Tab-separated table of C-alpha atoms in Angstrom:
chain	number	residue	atom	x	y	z
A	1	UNK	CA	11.363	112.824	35.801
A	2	UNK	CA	13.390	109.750	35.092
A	3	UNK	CA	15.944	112.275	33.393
A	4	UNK	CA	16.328	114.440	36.255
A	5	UNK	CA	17.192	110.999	38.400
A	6	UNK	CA	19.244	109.504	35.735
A	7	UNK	CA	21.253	112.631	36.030
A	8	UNK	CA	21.538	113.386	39.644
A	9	UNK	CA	22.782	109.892	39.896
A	10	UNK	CA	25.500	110.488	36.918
A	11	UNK	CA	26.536	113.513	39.236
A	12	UNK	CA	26.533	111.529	42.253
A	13	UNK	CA	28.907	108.965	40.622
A	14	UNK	CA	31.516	111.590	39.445
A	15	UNK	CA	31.189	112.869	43.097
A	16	UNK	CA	32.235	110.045	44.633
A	17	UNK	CA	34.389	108.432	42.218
A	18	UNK	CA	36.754	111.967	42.975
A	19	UNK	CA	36.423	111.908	46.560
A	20	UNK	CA	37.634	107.998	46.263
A	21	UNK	CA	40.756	108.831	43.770
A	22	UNK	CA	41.803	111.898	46.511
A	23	UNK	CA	44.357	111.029	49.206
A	24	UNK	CA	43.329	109.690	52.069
A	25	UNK	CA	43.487	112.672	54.372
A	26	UNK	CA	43.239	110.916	58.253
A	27	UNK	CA	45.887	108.354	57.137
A	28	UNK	CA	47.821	107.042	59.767
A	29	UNK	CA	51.296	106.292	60.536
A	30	UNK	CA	52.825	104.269	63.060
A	31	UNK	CA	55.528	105.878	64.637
A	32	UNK	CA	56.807	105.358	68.619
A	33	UNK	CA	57.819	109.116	69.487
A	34	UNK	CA	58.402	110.277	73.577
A	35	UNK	CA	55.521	112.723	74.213
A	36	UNK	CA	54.774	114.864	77.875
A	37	UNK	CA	51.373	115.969	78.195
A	38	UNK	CA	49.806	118.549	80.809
A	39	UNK	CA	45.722	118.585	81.397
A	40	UNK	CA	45.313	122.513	81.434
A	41	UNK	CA	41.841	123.972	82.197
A	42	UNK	CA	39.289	124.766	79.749
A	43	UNK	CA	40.369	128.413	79.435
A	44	UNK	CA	44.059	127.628	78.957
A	45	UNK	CA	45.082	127.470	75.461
A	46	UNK	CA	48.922	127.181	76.120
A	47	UNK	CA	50.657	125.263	78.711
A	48	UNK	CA	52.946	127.105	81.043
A	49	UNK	CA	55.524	124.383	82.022
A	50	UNK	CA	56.106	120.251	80.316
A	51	UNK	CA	58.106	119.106	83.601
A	52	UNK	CA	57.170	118.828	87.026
A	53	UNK	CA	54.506	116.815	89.177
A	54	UNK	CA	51.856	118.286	86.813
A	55	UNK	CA	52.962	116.504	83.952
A	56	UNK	CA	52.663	112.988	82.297
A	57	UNK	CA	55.499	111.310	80.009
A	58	UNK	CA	54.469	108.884	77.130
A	59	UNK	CA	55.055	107.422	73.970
A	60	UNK	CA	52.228	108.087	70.414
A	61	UNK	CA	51.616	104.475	68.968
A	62	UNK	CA	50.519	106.381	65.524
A	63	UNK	CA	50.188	109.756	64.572
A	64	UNK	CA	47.661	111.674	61.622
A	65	UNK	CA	47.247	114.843	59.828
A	66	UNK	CA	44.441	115.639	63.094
A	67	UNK	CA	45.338	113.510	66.112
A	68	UNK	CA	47.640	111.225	68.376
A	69	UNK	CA	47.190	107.830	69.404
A	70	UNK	CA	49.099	108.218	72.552
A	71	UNK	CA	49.810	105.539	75.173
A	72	UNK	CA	50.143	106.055	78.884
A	73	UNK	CA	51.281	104.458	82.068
A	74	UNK	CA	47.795	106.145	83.681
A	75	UNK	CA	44.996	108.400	82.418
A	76	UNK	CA	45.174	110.689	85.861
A	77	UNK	CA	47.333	114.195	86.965
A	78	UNK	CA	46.802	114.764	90.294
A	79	UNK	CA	42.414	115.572	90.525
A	80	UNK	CA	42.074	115.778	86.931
A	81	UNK	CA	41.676	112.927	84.015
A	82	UNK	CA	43.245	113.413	80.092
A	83	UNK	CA	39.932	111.832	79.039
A	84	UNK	CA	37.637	114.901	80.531
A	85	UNK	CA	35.900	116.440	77.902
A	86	UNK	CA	35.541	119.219	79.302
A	87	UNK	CA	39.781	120.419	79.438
A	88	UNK	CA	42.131	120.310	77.093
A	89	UNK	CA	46.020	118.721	77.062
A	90	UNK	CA	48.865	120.534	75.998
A	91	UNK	CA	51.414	117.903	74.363
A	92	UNK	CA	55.479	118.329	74.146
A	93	UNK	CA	56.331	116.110	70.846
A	94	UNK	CA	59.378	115.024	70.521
A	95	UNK	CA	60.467	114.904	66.909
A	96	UNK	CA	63.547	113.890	65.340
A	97	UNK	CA	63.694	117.396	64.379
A	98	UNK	CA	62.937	118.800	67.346
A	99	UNK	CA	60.095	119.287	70.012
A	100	UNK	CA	56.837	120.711	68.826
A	101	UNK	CA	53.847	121.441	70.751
A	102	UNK	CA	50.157	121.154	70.435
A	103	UNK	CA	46.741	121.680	71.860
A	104	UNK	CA	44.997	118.679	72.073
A	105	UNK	CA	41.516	117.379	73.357
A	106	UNK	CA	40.641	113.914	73.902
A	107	UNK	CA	38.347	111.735	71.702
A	108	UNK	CA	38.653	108.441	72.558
A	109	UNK	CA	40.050	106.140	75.708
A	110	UNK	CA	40.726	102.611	76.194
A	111	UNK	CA	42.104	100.439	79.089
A	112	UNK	CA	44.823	98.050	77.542
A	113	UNK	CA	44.114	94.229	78.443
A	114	UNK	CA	47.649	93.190	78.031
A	115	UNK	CA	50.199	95.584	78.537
A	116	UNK	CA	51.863	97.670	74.946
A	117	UNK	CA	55.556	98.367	75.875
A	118	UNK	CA	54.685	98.960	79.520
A	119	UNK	CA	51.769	101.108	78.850
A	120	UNK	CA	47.810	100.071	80.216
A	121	UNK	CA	46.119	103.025	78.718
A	122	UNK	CA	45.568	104.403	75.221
A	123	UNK	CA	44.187	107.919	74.654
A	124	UNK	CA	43.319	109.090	71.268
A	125	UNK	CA	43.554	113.018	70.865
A	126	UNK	CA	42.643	115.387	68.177
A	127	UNK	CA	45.043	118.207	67.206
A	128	UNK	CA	43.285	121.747	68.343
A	129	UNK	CA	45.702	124.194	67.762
A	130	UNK	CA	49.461	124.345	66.589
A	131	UNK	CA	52.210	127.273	65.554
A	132	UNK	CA	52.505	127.345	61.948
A	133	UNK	CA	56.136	126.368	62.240
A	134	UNK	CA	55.690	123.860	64.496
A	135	UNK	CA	52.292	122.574	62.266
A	136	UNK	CA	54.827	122.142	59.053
A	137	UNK	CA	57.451	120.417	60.955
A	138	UNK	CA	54.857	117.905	61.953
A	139	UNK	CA	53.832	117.792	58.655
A	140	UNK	CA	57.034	117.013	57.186
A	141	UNK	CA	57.774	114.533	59.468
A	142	UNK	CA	54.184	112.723	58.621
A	143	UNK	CA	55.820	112.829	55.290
A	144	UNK	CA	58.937	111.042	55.685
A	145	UNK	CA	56.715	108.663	57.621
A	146	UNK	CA	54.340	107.849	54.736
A	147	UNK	CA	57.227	107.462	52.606
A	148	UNK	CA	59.034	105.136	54.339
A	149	UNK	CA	56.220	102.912	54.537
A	150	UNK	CA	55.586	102.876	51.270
A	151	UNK	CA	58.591	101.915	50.614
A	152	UNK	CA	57.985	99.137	53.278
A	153	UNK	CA	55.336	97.805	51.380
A	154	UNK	CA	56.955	97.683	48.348
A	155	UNK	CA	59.944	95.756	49.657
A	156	UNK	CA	57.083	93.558	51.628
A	157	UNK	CA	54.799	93.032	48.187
A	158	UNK	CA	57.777	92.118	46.033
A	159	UNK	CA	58.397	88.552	44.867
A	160	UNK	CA	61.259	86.771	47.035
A	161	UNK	CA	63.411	84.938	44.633
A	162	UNK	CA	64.826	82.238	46.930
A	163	UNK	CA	68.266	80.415	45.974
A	164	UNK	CA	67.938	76.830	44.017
A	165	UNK	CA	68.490	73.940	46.747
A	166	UNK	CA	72.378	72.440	46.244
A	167	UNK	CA	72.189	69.256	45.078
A	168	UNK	CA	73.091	66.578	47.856
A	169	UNK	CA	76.784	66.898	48.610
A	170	UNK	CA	77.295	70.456	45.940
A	171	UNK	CA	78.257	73.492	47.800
A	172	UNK	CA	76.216	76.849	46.255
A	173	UNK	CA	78.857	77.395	43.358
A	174	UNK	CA	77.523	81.343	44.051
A	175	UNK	CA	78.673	82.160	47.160
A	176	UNK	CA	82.707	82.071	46.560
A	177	UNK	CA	82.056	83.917	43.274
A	178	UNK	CA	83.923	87.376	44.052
A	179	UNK	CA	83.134	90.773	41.616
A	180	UNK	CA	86.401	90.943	40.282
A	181	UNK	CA	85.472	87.482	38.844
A	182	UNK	CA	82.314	88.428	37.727
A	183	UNK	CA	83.844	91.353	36.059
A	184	UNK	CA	86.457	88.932	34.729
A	185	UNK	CA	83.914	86.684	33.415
A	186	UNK	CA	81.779	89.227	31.730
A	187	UNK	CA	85.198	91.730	29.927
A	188	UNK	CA	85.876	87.908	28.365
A	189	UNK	CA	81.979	87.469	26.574
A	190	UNK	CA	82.776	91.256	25.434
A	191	UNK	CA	86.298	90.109	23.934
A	192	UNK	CA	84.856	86.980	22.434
A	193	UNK	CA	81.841	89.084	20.758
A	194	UNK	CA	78.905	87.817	22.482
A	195	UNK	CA	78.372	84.834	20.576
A	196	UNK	CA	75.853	81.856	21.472
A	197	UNK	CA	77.613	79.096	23.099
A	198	UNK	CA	77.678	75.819	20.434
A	199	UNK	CA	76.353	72.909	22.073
């Protein structure tokens, strides 16, 4: 008996120490992208028509692999509210590369104390349905987004050499030093072969 637990918890180890060394797969990234959004019915699965008195204009305050965080002036079109469970929103993307759309349902809602960029509402949505095109383009541009934060952090987590203080009354000798000089400087320790300076 103690063999069959010993070994069910050896399997339950590899188990999770994969599922912890795979990528995070509802990472999100922050990215401030103009949205519309129409509430269609339950049976709708496409909306007809992004403009018009039916329709709601936005900006996403992050975006994931399966939803939106979106952020909105007011949860309500016309009768009808973005956070009924029971319908579903189409959403109008706009992408650097271009507009994509989506079907979307709502998840989660949450009345803003203070106001984000002029917005008092935040509605969290989870992706339904997208064209395959359209899916990959969104995709891609999740991409570029995880990249470039990366790279953020990098540039964040990387030691800041500051400049020594000038002693009181010295100018910093470095900043009237042009390239040409430097290139001056460095052909002349090639021409005089490299040698230690004699103290």
């Amino acid at each position: 008996m103690p063999t069959l637990i010993n070994s069910l918890a050896g399997r339950l180890r590899e188990l999770v120490g994969d599922r912890r060394r795979a990528p995070r797969r509802g990472a999100r990234a922050h990215a401030r992208l103009p949205f519309t959004v129409v509430l269609l019915d339950a049976q709708e699965v496409a909306p007809k028509d992004f403009t018009g008195g039916r329709s709601l204009a936005g900006h996403t305050r992050d975006l994931s692999e399966t939803g939106l965080t979106l952020l909105l002036p007011v949860v309500r079109i016309g009768d009808g509210y973005l956070t009924d469970s029971e319908r579903y929103l189409g959403i109008r993307l706009a992408l650097p590369g271009g507009p994509i759309s989506m079907l979307a349902a709502s998840v989660r809602f949450e009345h803003l104390d203070m106001l984000e960029s002029g917005y008092g509402y935040l509605v969290g949505v989870r992706v339904v349905r997208m064209r395959e095109d359209e899916r990959a383009s969104y995709f891609a541009y999740l991409r570029t987004l995880a990249a470039a934060e990366r790279r953020a952090r990098r540039r964040d987590d990387a030691p800041q050499v500051a400049p020594a203080p000038a002693a009181a009354g010295q100018v910093n000798s470095w900043a009237s030093v042009t390239p040409a000089q430097v290139s001056e400087a460095f052909e002349r320790f090639l021409r005089d072969g490299a040698r230690p300076r004699q103290s």
